[in-house]
Amino acid sequence: MAPVTEILPAEPTGFDRAAQILREGGLVAFPTETVYGLGADAANDRAVARIFEAKGRPRFNPLIVHVESAASVRRFVEWPYLADRLAGVFWPGPLTLVLPLRPQSGLSALVTAGLPSLAVRVPAHPVAQALLRRFGGPVAAPSANPSGRISPTLPEHVRAGLSGRIEAIVDGGACGVGVESTIIGLTGAPVLLRPGGLPVRVIEEALGETLAMPEPGGPHSAPGQMASHYAPRVPVRLDAKTRREGEVLLGFGPVECDLNLSAAGDLVEAAANLFAHLHRLEARGAPIAVSPIPDSGLGRAINDRLQRAAAPRGEH
Ligand code: TXA
Ligand code: MG
């Protein structure tokens, strides 16, 4: 799968190569002013699934989509007045906004982990800007560290953690800010979802109001777990060997079913299809049965999400 990791120079030849790798569905680590991000084409399900595989993430957390300018964000999200105000002052920069996702965004459902909101950011780092312009589309990028390790601020950190698991690293030296972007939720009243590189005080000054803090114990209470997760409106039954009367079957492997996560039993393909298939089956209104999924590699993250989807309401 992932070949020898190329180290690309932060100059036009390197940006061209990095953009080409992204177009081909590969993974490219690149510097932003906060930390190094691990980028993939946000419209390519399989490429986004590979982010989770490379990081060894046991969960599908939603990802931040990076774009070159505020103007290019509006095809993906609703754009309330407060977004305009914050973006006008702080973009490009270390600020991420969570906004209502537009239905025909064209983004992989894995980017938002099936949620109806999208995290977007316009990074200021010249290397990130150059890469986004060359690529010409949205780039999904979590911090470029293996799951459970701290965020990388130097190309050597990325190499130590992810070498051999990603196609390339653009070497742009040290990241200036060194902590992740501040995340503000704007799907309702403005709320601080994650403190970060942009101080809360200056955001509140620009907003002219105080930011609400996430409710303790609520869906946004723990860093890294801030998004409440996707839950289908229909019952979900796991480990289903066969389809019962009235159910639709979400298959895995060589089974007769309504939709198959991966007939070949490929976990990257299954992860890439997971949320889109669940949404499609949910729309039919019948209870969903799901074939057993092996609990290794990406299978752990797939099973984690399926278990939450199957939990009785209120236990999410
Ligand atoms: O500075 C940064 O933000 C870096 C650089 C690479 O841009 N990225 C970064 O990504 O820190 P990551 O994946 O490590 O953290 C993103 C955070 C996660 O905690 C995730 O839960 C939250 O953003 N997030 C993403 N989409 C969300 C959504 N729709 N609603 C709420 N939280 C969301
Ligand atoms: Mg991170």
mmCIF file of C-alpha atoms and ligand atoms in Angstrom:
data_model
loop_
_atom_site.group_PDB
_atom_site.id
_atom_site.type_symbol
_atom_site.label_atom_id
_atom_site.label_comp_id
_atom_site.label_asym_id
_atom_site.label_seq_id
_atom_site.Cartn_x
_atom_site.Cartn_y
_atom_site.Cartn_z
ATOM 1 C CA MET A 1 0.000 0.000 0.000
ATOM 2 C CA ALA A 2 1.792 3.101 1.188
ATOM 3 C CA PRO A 3 5.224 3.267 -0.441
ATOM 4 C CA VAL A 4 8.449 4.905 0.639
ATOM 5 C CA THR A 5 7.542 8.363 1.949
ATOM 6 C CA GLU A 6 8.842 11.113 -0.352
ATOM 7 C CA ILE A 7 10.251 14.244 1.262
ATOM 8 C CA LEU A 8 9.268 17.141 -0.981
ATOM 9 C CA PRO A 9 10.866 20.604 -1.017
ATOM 10 C CA ALA A 10 8.743 23.668 -0.225
ATOM 11 C CA GLU A 11 9.060 25.058 -3.745
ATOM 12 C CA PRO A 12 7.024 24.796 -6.972
ATOM 13 C CA THR A 13 8.315 21.338 -8.008
ATOM 14 C CA GLY A 14 7.425 19.999 -4.556
ATOM 15 C CA PHE A 15 3.967 21.606 -4.584
ATOM 16 C CA ASP A 16 3.249 20.177 -8.047
ATOM 17 C CA ARG A 17 4.222 16.686 -6.937
ATOM 18 C CA ALA A 18 2.213 16.991 -3.699
ATOM 19 C CA ALA A 19 -0.889 18.162 -5.598
ATOM 20 C CA GLN A 20 -0.490 15.263 -8.032
ATOM 21 C CA ILE A 21 -0.312 12.774 -5.138
ATOM 22 C CA LEU A 22 -3.479 14.271 -3.623
ATOM 23 C CA ARG A 23 -5.276 14.000 -6.984
ATOM 24 C CA GLU A 24 -4.286 10.330 -7.167
ATOM 25 C CA GLY A 25 -5.825 9.695 -3.740
ATOM 26 C CA GLY A 26 -2.543 9.705 -1.796
ATOM 27 C CA LEU A 27 -1.680 11.206 1.597
ATOM 28 C CA VAL A 28 0.556 14.270 1.939
ATOM 29 C CA ALA A 29 1.712 15.815 5.211
ATOM 30 C CA PHE A 30 2.170 19.579 4.959
ATOM 31 C CA PRO A 31 2.921 22.438 7.335
ATOM 32 C CA THR A 32 0.293 24.886 8.494
ATOM 33 C CA GLU A 33 1.021 27.754 10.878
ATOM 34 C CA THR A 34 -0.350 25.626 13.749
ATOM 35 C CA VAL A 35 0.921 22.048 13.262
ATOM 36 C CA TYR A 36 1.612 19.683 10.354
ATOM 37 C CA GLY A 37 -1.554 18.302 8.804
ATOM 38 C CA LEU A 38 -2.033 14.940 7.105
ATOM 39 C CA GLY A 39 -3.882 15.861 3.926
ATOM 40 C CA ALA A 40 -6.139 13.920 1.567
ATOM 41 C CA ASP A 41 -8.603 14.896 -1.163
ATOM 42 C CA ALA A 42 -11.737 15.611 0.912
ATOM 43 C CA ALA A 43 -13.996 14.468 -1.929
ATOM 44 C CA ASN A 44 -12.314 11.050 -2.216
ATOM 45 C CA ASP A 45 -13.800 8.488 0.207
ATOM 46 C CA ARG A 46 -10.953 6.067 -0.081
ATOM 47 C CA ALA A 47 -8.267 8.721 0.387
ATOM 48 C CA VAL A 48 -10.021 9.990 3.526
ATOM 49 C CA ALA A 49 -10.350 6.436 4.860
ATOM 50 C CA ARG A 50 -6.607 6.040 4.433
ATOM 51 C CA ILE A 51 -6.022 8.993 6.794
ATOM 52 C CA PHE A 52 -7.596 6.984 9.608
ATOM 53 C CA GLU A 53 -5.636 3.900 8.626
ATOM 54 C CA ALA A 54 -2.312 5.767 8.543
ATOM 55 C CA LYS A 55 -2.949 7.396 11.935
ATOM 56 C CA GLY A 56 -4.195 4.146 13.442
ATOM 57 C CA ARG A 57 -7.195 6.052 14.789
ATOM 58 C CA PRO A 58 -9.551 3.717 16.676
ATOM 59 C CA ARG A 59 -12.412 6.161 15.996
ATOM 60 C CA PHE A 60 -13.740 8.161 13.091
ATOM 61 C CA ASN A 61 -13.473 11.695 14.448
ATOM 62 C CA PRO A 62 -14.667 14.283 11.976
ATOM 63 C CA LEU A 63 -11.856 16.091 10.146
ATOM 64 C CA ILE A 64 -11.104 19.729 9.372
ATOM 65 C CA VAL A 65 -11.380 20.671 5.702
ATOM 66 C CA HIS A 66 -8.725 23.117 4.521
ATOM 67 C CA VAL A 67 -9.405 25.516 1.668
ATOM 68 C CA GLU A 68 -7.435 28.383 0.163
ATOM 69 C CA SER A 69 -9.937 31.181 0.803
ATOM 70 C CA ALA A 70 -13.213 32.011 2.526
ATOM 71 C CA ALA A 71 -14.819 32.366 -0.904
ATOM 72 C CA SER A 72 -14.205 28.684 -1.690
ATOM 73 C CA VAL A 73 -15.776 27.572 1.616
ATOM 74 C CA ARG A 74 -19.300 28.591 0.696
ATOM 75 C CA ARG A 75 -19.984 25.705 -1.661
ATOM 76 C CA PHE A 76 -19.628 23.390 1.330
ATOM 77 C CA VAL A 77 -21.343 25.174 4.227
ATOM 78 C CA GLU A 78 -24.077 27.594 5.184
ATOM 79 C CA TRP A 79 -22.516 30.955 5.872
ATOM 80 C CA PRO A 80 -24.099 32.885 8.744
ATOM 81 C CA TYR A 81 -23.288 36.512 9.423
ATOM 82 C CA LEU A 82 -20.976 35.651 12.348
ATOM 83 C CA ALA A 83 -18.901 33.398 10.091
ATOM 84 C CA ASP A 84 -18.407 36.352 7.775
ATOM 85 C CA ARG A 85 -17.301 38.495 10.644
ATOM 86 C CA LEU A 86 -14.822 35.976 12.110
ATOM 87 C CA ALA A 87 -13.460 34.919 8.719
ATOM 88 C CA GLY A 88 -13.053 38.563 7.754
ATOM 89 C CA VAL A 89 -10.849 39.211 10.770
ATOM 90 C CA PHE A 90 -8.998 35.931 11.307
ATOM 91 C CA TRP A 91 -8.708 34.081 7.976
ATOM 92 C CA PRO A 92 -6.260 33.039 6.814
ATOM 93 C CA GLY A 93 -5.154 31.966 10.290
ATOM 94 C CA PRO A 94 -5.342 29.515 13.202
ATOM 95 C CA LEU A 95 -9.148 29.512 13.451
ATOM 96 C CA THR A 96 -11.497 26.659 12.520
ATOM 97 C CA LEU A 97 -15.238 27.244 12.123
ATOM 98 C CA VAL A 98 -17.849 24.489 12.458
ATOM 99 C CA LEU A 99 -20.809 25.340 10.219
ATOM 100 C CA PRO A 100 -23.929 23.609 8.865
ATOM 101 C CA LEU A 101 -22.933 21.309 5.989
ATOM 102 C CA ARG A 102 -24.682 21.921 2.661
ATOM 103 C CA PRO A 103 -26.480 18.823 1.353
ATOM 104 C CA GLN A 104 -24.760 18.655 -2.051
ATOM 105 C CA SER A 105 -21.287 19.496 -0.766
ATOM 106 C CA GLY A 106 -19.627 16.680 -2.704
ATOM 107 C CA LEU A 107 -17.389 15.930 0.287
ATOM 108 C CA SER A 108 -16.787 12.407 1.527
ATOM 109 C CA ALA A 109 -19.242 11.535 4.327
ATOM 110 C CA LEU A 110 -16.227 10.189 6.212
ATOM 111 C CA VAL A 111 -14.849 13.751 6.528
ATOM 112 C CA THR A 112 -17.749 14.764 8.757
ATOM 113 C CA ALA A 113 -18.151 11.245 10.222
ATOM 114 C CA GLY A 114 -21.717 11.430 8.951
ATOM 115 C CA LEU A 115 -22.518 14.640 10.890
ATOM 116 C CA PRO A 116 -24.569 17.497 9.417
ATOM 117 C CA SER A 117 -21.822 20.027 10.283
ATOM 118 C CA LEU A 118 -18.389 20.665 8.777
ATOM 119 C CA ALA A 119 -15.196 22.072 10.291
ATOM 120 C CA VAL A 120 -13.408 24.416 7.869
ATOM 121 C CA ARG A 121 -10.251 26.430 8.013
ATOM 122 C CA VAL A 122 -8.165 28.673 5.749
ATOM 123 C CA PRO A 123 -4.546 28.256 6.861
ATOM 124 C CA ALA A 124 -2.132 31.173 6.537
ATOM 125 C CA HIS A 125 1.102 29.202 6.093
ATOM 126 C CA PRO A 126 2.525 29.956 2.622
ATOM 127 C CA VAL A 127 3.274 26.270 1.983
ATOM 128 C CA ALA A 128 -0.276 25.245 2.880
ATOM 129 C CA GLN A 129 -1.603 28.079 0.717
ATOM 130 C CA ALA A 130 0.582 27.074 -2.232
ATOM 131 C CA LEU A 131 -0.435 23.430 -1.969
ATOM 132 C CA LEU A 132 -4.158 24.247 -1.700
ATOM 133 C CA ARG A 133 -3.945 26.515 -4.739
ATOM 134 C CA ARG A 134 -2.112 23.887 -6.810
ATOM 135 C CA PHE A 135 -4.544 21.172 -5.801
ATOM 136 C CA GLY A 136 -7.553 23.421 -6.349
ATOM 137 C CA GLY A 137 -9.962 21.562 -4.052
ATOM 138 C CA PRO A 138 -10.773 20.908 -0.396
ATOM 139 C CA VAL A 139 -8.155 19.019 1.633
ATOM 140 C CA ALA A 140 -9.178 17.059 4.734
ATOM 141 C CA ALA A 141 -6.368 17.097 7.277
ATOM 142 C CA PRO A 142 -6.078 16.079 10.904
ATOM 143 C CA SER A 143 -2.791 16.668 12.684
ATOM 144 C CA ALA A 144 -0.115 14.444 11.111
ATOM 145 C CA ASN A 145 0.635 12.273 14.148
ATOM 146 C CA PRO A 146 -0.161 8.638 14.890
ATOM 147 C CA SER A 147 -3.262 8.349 17.058
ATOM 148 C CA GLY A 148 -2.555 9.059 20.724
ATOM 149 C CA ARG A 149 0.675 10.983 20.090
ATOM 150 C CA ILE A 150 1.215 14.719 20.204
ATOM 151 C CA SER A 151 0.814 16.928 17.147
ATOM 152 C CA PRO A 152 3.913 17.402 14.939
ATOM 153 C CA THR A 153 5.479 20.820 14.504
ATOM 154 C CA LEU A 154 8.526 19.681 12.480
ATOM 155 C CA PRO A 155 8.843 17.467 9.403
ATOM 156 C CA GLU A 156 11.030 15.116 11.458
ATOM 157 C CA HIS A 157 8.119 14.541 13.853
ATOM 158 C CA VAL A 158 5.931 13.514 10.932
ATOM 159 C CA ARG A 159 8.630 11.271 9.517
ATOM 160 C CA ALA A 160 9.207 9.573 12.865
ATOM 161 C CA GLY A 161 5.501 8.860 13.271
ATOM 162 C CA LEU A 162 4.176 8.139 9.790
ATOM 163 C CA SER A 163 7.090 7.235 7.510
ATOM 164 C CA GLY A 164 6.162 4.341 5.211
ATOM 165 C CA ARG A 165 2.453 4.918 5.838
ATOM 166 C CA ILE A 166 1.952 8.061 3.737
ATOM 167 C CA GLU A 167 3.094 9.071 0.249
ATOM 168 C CA ALA A 168 4.856 12.351 1.044
ATOM 169 C CA ILE A 169 5.850 15.093 3.468
ATOM 170 C CA VAL A 170 6.304 18.662 2.258
ATOM 171 C CA ASP A 171 9.261 19.982 4.241
ATOM 172 C CA GLY A 172 8.317 23.478 5.303
ATOM 173 C CA GLY A 173 10.406 23.656 8.474
ATOM 174 C CA ALA A 174 8.963 24.467 11.877
ATOM 175 C CA CYS A 175 5.358 25.528 12.457
ATOM 176 C CA GLY A 176 5.152 28.979 14.041
ATOM 177 C CA VAL A 177 2.121 28.673 16.309
ATOM 178 C CA GLY A 178 2.804 25.139 17.529
ATOM 179 C CA VAL A 179 -0.660 24.361 18.887
ATOM 180 C CA GLU A 180 -3.765 23.444 16.934
ATOM 181 C CA SER A 181 -6.308 25.939 15.659
ATOM 182 C CA THR A 182 -9.025 27.311 17.929
ATOM 183 C CA ILE A 183 -12.365 25.742 16.976
ATOM 184 C CA ILE A 184 -15.584 27.785 17.164
ATOM 185 C CA GLY A 185 -18.972 26.167 16.597
ATOM 186 C CA LEU A 186 -21.405 28.324 14.631
ATOM 187 C CA THR A 187 -24.244 25.883 14.065
ATOM 188 C CA GLY A 188 -26.146 27.779 16.769
ATOM 189 C CA ALA A 189 -25.025 30.426 19.267
ATOM 190 C CA PRO A 190 -21.220 30.694 19.017
ATOM 191 C CA VAL A 191 -19.464 28.136 21.216
ATOM 192 C CA LEU A 192 -15.811 27.384 21.929
ATOM 193 C CA LEU A 193 -15.234 23.766 20.871
ATOM 194 C CA ARG A 194 -11.459 23.697 21.329
ATOM 195 C CA PRO A 195 -9.075 26.312 22.695
ATOM 196 C CA GLY A 196 -6.063 26.714 20.413
ATOM 197 C CA GLY A 197 -3.660 29.005 18.640
ATOM 198 C CA LEU A 198 -6.024 31.973 18.425
ATOM 199 C CA PRO A 199 -6.800 33.396 21.894
ATOM 200 C CA VAL A 200 -10.461 33.291 22.940
ATOM 201 C CA ARG A 201 -10.295 36.906 24.088
ATOM 202 C CA VAL A 202 -9.574 38.295 20.615
ATOM 203 C CA ILE A 203 -12.357 36.161 19.149
ATOM 204 C CA GLU A 204 -14.808 37.513 21.707
ATOM 205 C CA GLU A 205 -13.688 41.048 20.882
ATOM 206 C CA ALA A 206 -14.420 40.472 17.191
ATOM 207 C CA LEU A 207 -17.786 38.865 17.977
ATOM 208 C CA GLY A 208 -18.764 41.552 20.469
ATOM 209 C CA GLU A 209 -20.054 38.795 22.759
ATOM 210 C CA THR A 210 -18.884 36.140 25.173
ATOM 211 C CA LEU A 211 -18.388 32.633 23.839
ATOM 212 C CA ALA A 212 -20.454 29.909 25.432
ATOM 213 C CA MET A 213 -18.438 26.998 26.781
ATOM 214 C CA PRO A 214 -19.520 23.462 25.960
ATOM 215 C CA GLU A 215 -21.845 21.982 28.577
ATOM 216 C CA PRO A 216 -20.004 19.679 31.009
ATOM 217 C CA GLY A 217 -20.956 16.108 30.164
ATOM 218 C CA GLY A 218 -22.533 17.307 26.927
ATOM 219 C CA PRO A 219 -21.572 16.194 23.450
ATOM 220 C CA HIS A 220 -18.832 18.802 23.203
ATOM 221 C CA SER A 221 -17.278 18.343 26.634
ATOM 222 C CA ALA A 222 -14.050 16.431 25.938
ATOM 223 C CA PRO A 223 -11.338 17.624 23.566
ATOM 224 C CA GLY A 224 -11.064 15.286 20.615
ATOM 225 C CA GLN A 225 -14.557 13.976 21.281
ATOM 226 C CA MET A 226 -16.232 17.246 20.654
ATOM 227 C CA ALA A 227 -18.609 16.225 17.973
ATOM 228 C CA SER A 228 -21.635 14.262 18.942
ATOM 229 C CA HIS A 229 -21.735 11.390 16.526
ATOM 230 C CA TYR A 230 -23.963 10.313 13.720
ATOM 231 C CA ALA A 231 -26.917 8.171 14.808
ATOM 232 C CA PRO A 232 -29.344 6.759 12.243
ATOM 233 C CA ARG A 233 -33.065 7.207 12.911
ATOM 234 C CA VAL A 234 -33.704 3.490 12.441
ATOM 235 C CA PRO A 235 -32.631 0.578 14.694
ATOM 236 C CA VAL A 236 -29.268 -0.992 13.872
ATOM 237 C CA ARG A 237 -28.483 -4.664 14.610
ATOM 238 C CA LEU A 238 -24.840 -5.758 14.541
ATOM 239 C CA ASP A 239 -23.124 -9.062 13.809
ATOM 240 C CA ALA A 240 -26.006 -10.155 11.613
ATOM 241 C CA LYS A 241 -25.296 -13.419 9.807
ATOM 242 C CA THR A 242 -28.595 -13.184 7.913
ATOM 243 C CA ARG A 243 -31.293 -10.632 7.133
ATOM 244 C CA ARG A 244 -34.477 -10.917 9.204
ATOM 245 C CA GLU A 245 -37.965 -10.098 7.963
ATOM 246 C CA GLY A 246 -38.299 -6.351 7.239
ATOM 247 C CA GLU A 247 -34.600 -5.521 7.642
ATOM 248 C CA VAL A 248 -32.162 -4.176 5.106
ATOM 249 C CA LEU A 249 -28.701 -5.746 5.255
ATOM 250 C CA LEU A 250 -25.476 -3.771 5.159
ATOM 251 C CA GLY A 251 -23.026 -6.441 4.079
ATOM 252 C CA PHE A 252 -19.309 -7.012 4.350
ATOM 253 C CA GLY A 253 -17.531 -9.660 2.310
ATOM 254 C CA PRO A 254 -19.192 -12.117 -0.051
ATOM 255 C CA VAL A 255 -22.776 -11.930 1.230
ATOM 256 C CA GLU A 256 -26.129 -11.310 -0.441
ATOM 257 C CA CYS A 257 -27.204 -7.896 0.850
ATOM 258 C CA ASP A 258 -28.796 -4.529 0.039
ATOM 259 C CA LEU A 259 -25.532 -2.576 0.081
ATOM 260 C CA ASN A 260 -22.047 -3.950 0.609
ATOM 261 C CA LEU A 261 -19.347 -2.066 2.530
ATOM 262 C CA SER A 262 -16.781 -4.128 0.648
ATOM 263 C CA ALA A 263 -17.605 -7.322 -1.222
ATOM 264 C CA ALA A 264 -13.870 -8.020 -1.308
ATOM 265 C CA GLY A 265 -13.624 -7.730 2.504
ATOM 266 C CA ASP A 266 -11.304 -4.701 2.225
ATOM 267 C CA LEU A 267 -11.446 -2.570 5.397
ATOM 268 C CA VAL A 268 -10.230 0.643 3.697
ATOM 269 C CA GLU A 269 -13.028 0.317 1.154
ATOM 270 C CA ALA A 270 -15.496 -0.479 3.949
ATOM 271 C CA ALA A 271 -14.479 2.617 5.922
ATOM 272 C CA ALA A 272 -14.752 4.729 2.780
ATOM 273 C CA ASN A 273 -18.333 3.536 2.246
ATOM 274 C CA LEU A 274 -19.503 3.405 5.867
ATOM 275 C CA PHE A 275 -21.359 6.690 6.397
ATOM 276 C CA ALA A 276 -22.616 7.079 2.834
ATOM 277 C CA HIS A 277 -24.070 3.543 2.893
ATOM 278 C CA LEU A 278 -25.657 4.047 6.326
ATOM 279 C CA HIS A 279 -27.295 7.267 5.105
ATOM 280 C CA ARG A 280 -28.652 5.534 2.018
ATOM 281 C CA LEU A 281 -30.064 2.587 3.954
ATOM 282 C CA GLU A 282 -31.499 4.876 6.643
ATOM 283 C CA ALA A 283 -33.446 6.692 3.922
ATOM 284 C CA ARG A 284 -35.331 3.470 3.185
ATOM 285 C CA GLY A 285 -36.816 3.610 6.710
ATOM 286 C CA ALA A 286 -36.325 -0.074 7.567
ATOM 287 C CA PRO A 287 -34.184 -1.426 10.439
ATOM 288 C CA ILE A 288 -30.573 -1.993 9.381
ATOM 289 C CA ALA A 289 -28.758 -5.275 9.998
ATOM 290 C CA VAL A 290 -24.968 -5.247 9.592
ATOM 291 C CA SER A 291 -22.671 -8.159 8.736
ATOM 292 C CA PRO A 292 -19.855 -8.972 11.194
ATOM 293 C CA ILE A 293 -16.754 -6.779 10.624
ATOM 294 C CA PRO A 294 -13.304 -7.977 11.757
ATOM 295 C CA ASP A 295 -12.108 -5.946 14.757
ATOM 296 C CA SER A 296 -8.577 -5.259 13.470
ATOM 297 C CA GLY A 297 -7.021 -2.210 11.813
ATOM 298 C CA LEU A 298 -9.701 0.104 10.451
ATOM 299 C CA GLY A 299 -12.256 -2.499 11.523
ATOM 300 C CA ARG A 300 -11.938 -1.174 15.083
ATOM 301 C CA ALA A 301 -12.998 2.321 14.035
ATOM 302 C CA ILE A 302 -15.798 0.916 11.885
ATOM 303 C CA ASN A 303 -17.074 -1.208 14.783
ATOM 304 C CA ASP A 304 -16.792 1.720 17.204
ATOM 305 C CA ARG A 305 -19.112 3.809 15.022
ATOM 306 C CA LEU A 306 -21.475 0.926 14.358
ATOM 307 C CA GLN A 307 -21.762 0.177 18.084
ATOM 308 C CA ARG A 308 -22.719 3.804 18.744
ATOM 309 C CA ALA A 309 -25.187 3.713 15.885
ATOM 310 C CA ALA A 310 -26.712 0.550 17.372
ATOM 311 C CA ALA A 311 -26.872 1.803 20.977
ATOM 312 C CA PRO A 312 -30.366 2.647 22.271
ATOM 313 C CA ARG A 313 -31.143 6.402 22.078
ATOM 314 C CA GLY A 314 -29.672 8.283 25.002
ATOM 315 C CA GLU A 315 -26.630 6.025 25.260
ATOM 316 C CA HIS A 316 -24.732 7.769 22.536
HETATM 317 O O1 TXA B 1 -4.557 23.345 13.660
HETATM 318 C C1 TXA B 1 -5.330 22.448 13.367
HETATM 319 O O2 TXA B 1 -6.543 22.537 13.553
HETATM 320 C C2 TXA B 1 -4.751 21.193 12.703
HETATM 321 C C3 TXA B 1 -4.168 21.615 11.361
HETATM 322 C C4 TXA B 1 -3.609 20.450 10.584
HETATM 323 O O3 TXA B 1 -5.180 22.276 10.616
HETATM 324 N N1 TXA B 1 -5.702 20.156 12.569
HETATM 325 C C5 TXA B 1 -6.197 19.456 13.640
HETATM 326 O O4 TXA B 1 -7.066 18.414 13.268
HETATM 327 O O5 TXA B 1 -5.922 19.689 14.778
HETATM 328 P P1 TXA B 1 -7.506 17.252 14.273
HETATM 329 O O6 TXA B 1 -8.246 16.241 13.423
HETATM 330 O O7 TXA B 1 -6.347 16.731 15.022
HETATM 331 O O8 TXA B 1 -8.550 17.927 15.207
HETATM 332 C C6 TXA B 1 -9.783 18.347 14.672
HETATM 333 C C7 TXA B 1 -10.802 18.498 15.752
HETATM 334 C C8 TXA B 1 -11.235 17.161 16.321
HETATM 335 O O9 TXA B 1 -11.161 17.185 17.717
HETATM 336 C C9 TXA B 1 -12.659 17.017 15.846
HETATM 337 O O10 TXA B 1 -13.451 16.320 16.762
HETATM 338 C C10 TXA B 1 -13.095 18.451 15.651
HETATM 339 O O11 TXA B 1 -11.954 19.101 15.181
HETATM 340 N N2 TXA B 1 -14.141 18.547 14.631
HETATM 341 C C11 TXA B 1 -14.027 18.323 13.310
HETATM 342 N N3 TXA B 1 -15.216 18.423 12.686
HETATM 343 C C12 TXA B 1 -16.121 18.741 13.640
HETATM 344 C C13 TXA B 1 -17.533 18.985 13.642
HETATM 345 N N4 TXA B 1 -18.247 18.906 12.521
HETATM 346 N N5 TXA B 1 -18.104 19.307 14.817
HETATM 347 C C14 TXA B 1 -17.380 19.399 15.945
HETATM 348 N N6 TXA B 1 -16.045 19.151 16.025
HETATM 349 C C15 TXA B 1 -15.426 18.833 14.889
HETATM 350 MG MG MG B 2 -5.006 15.948 16.415
#
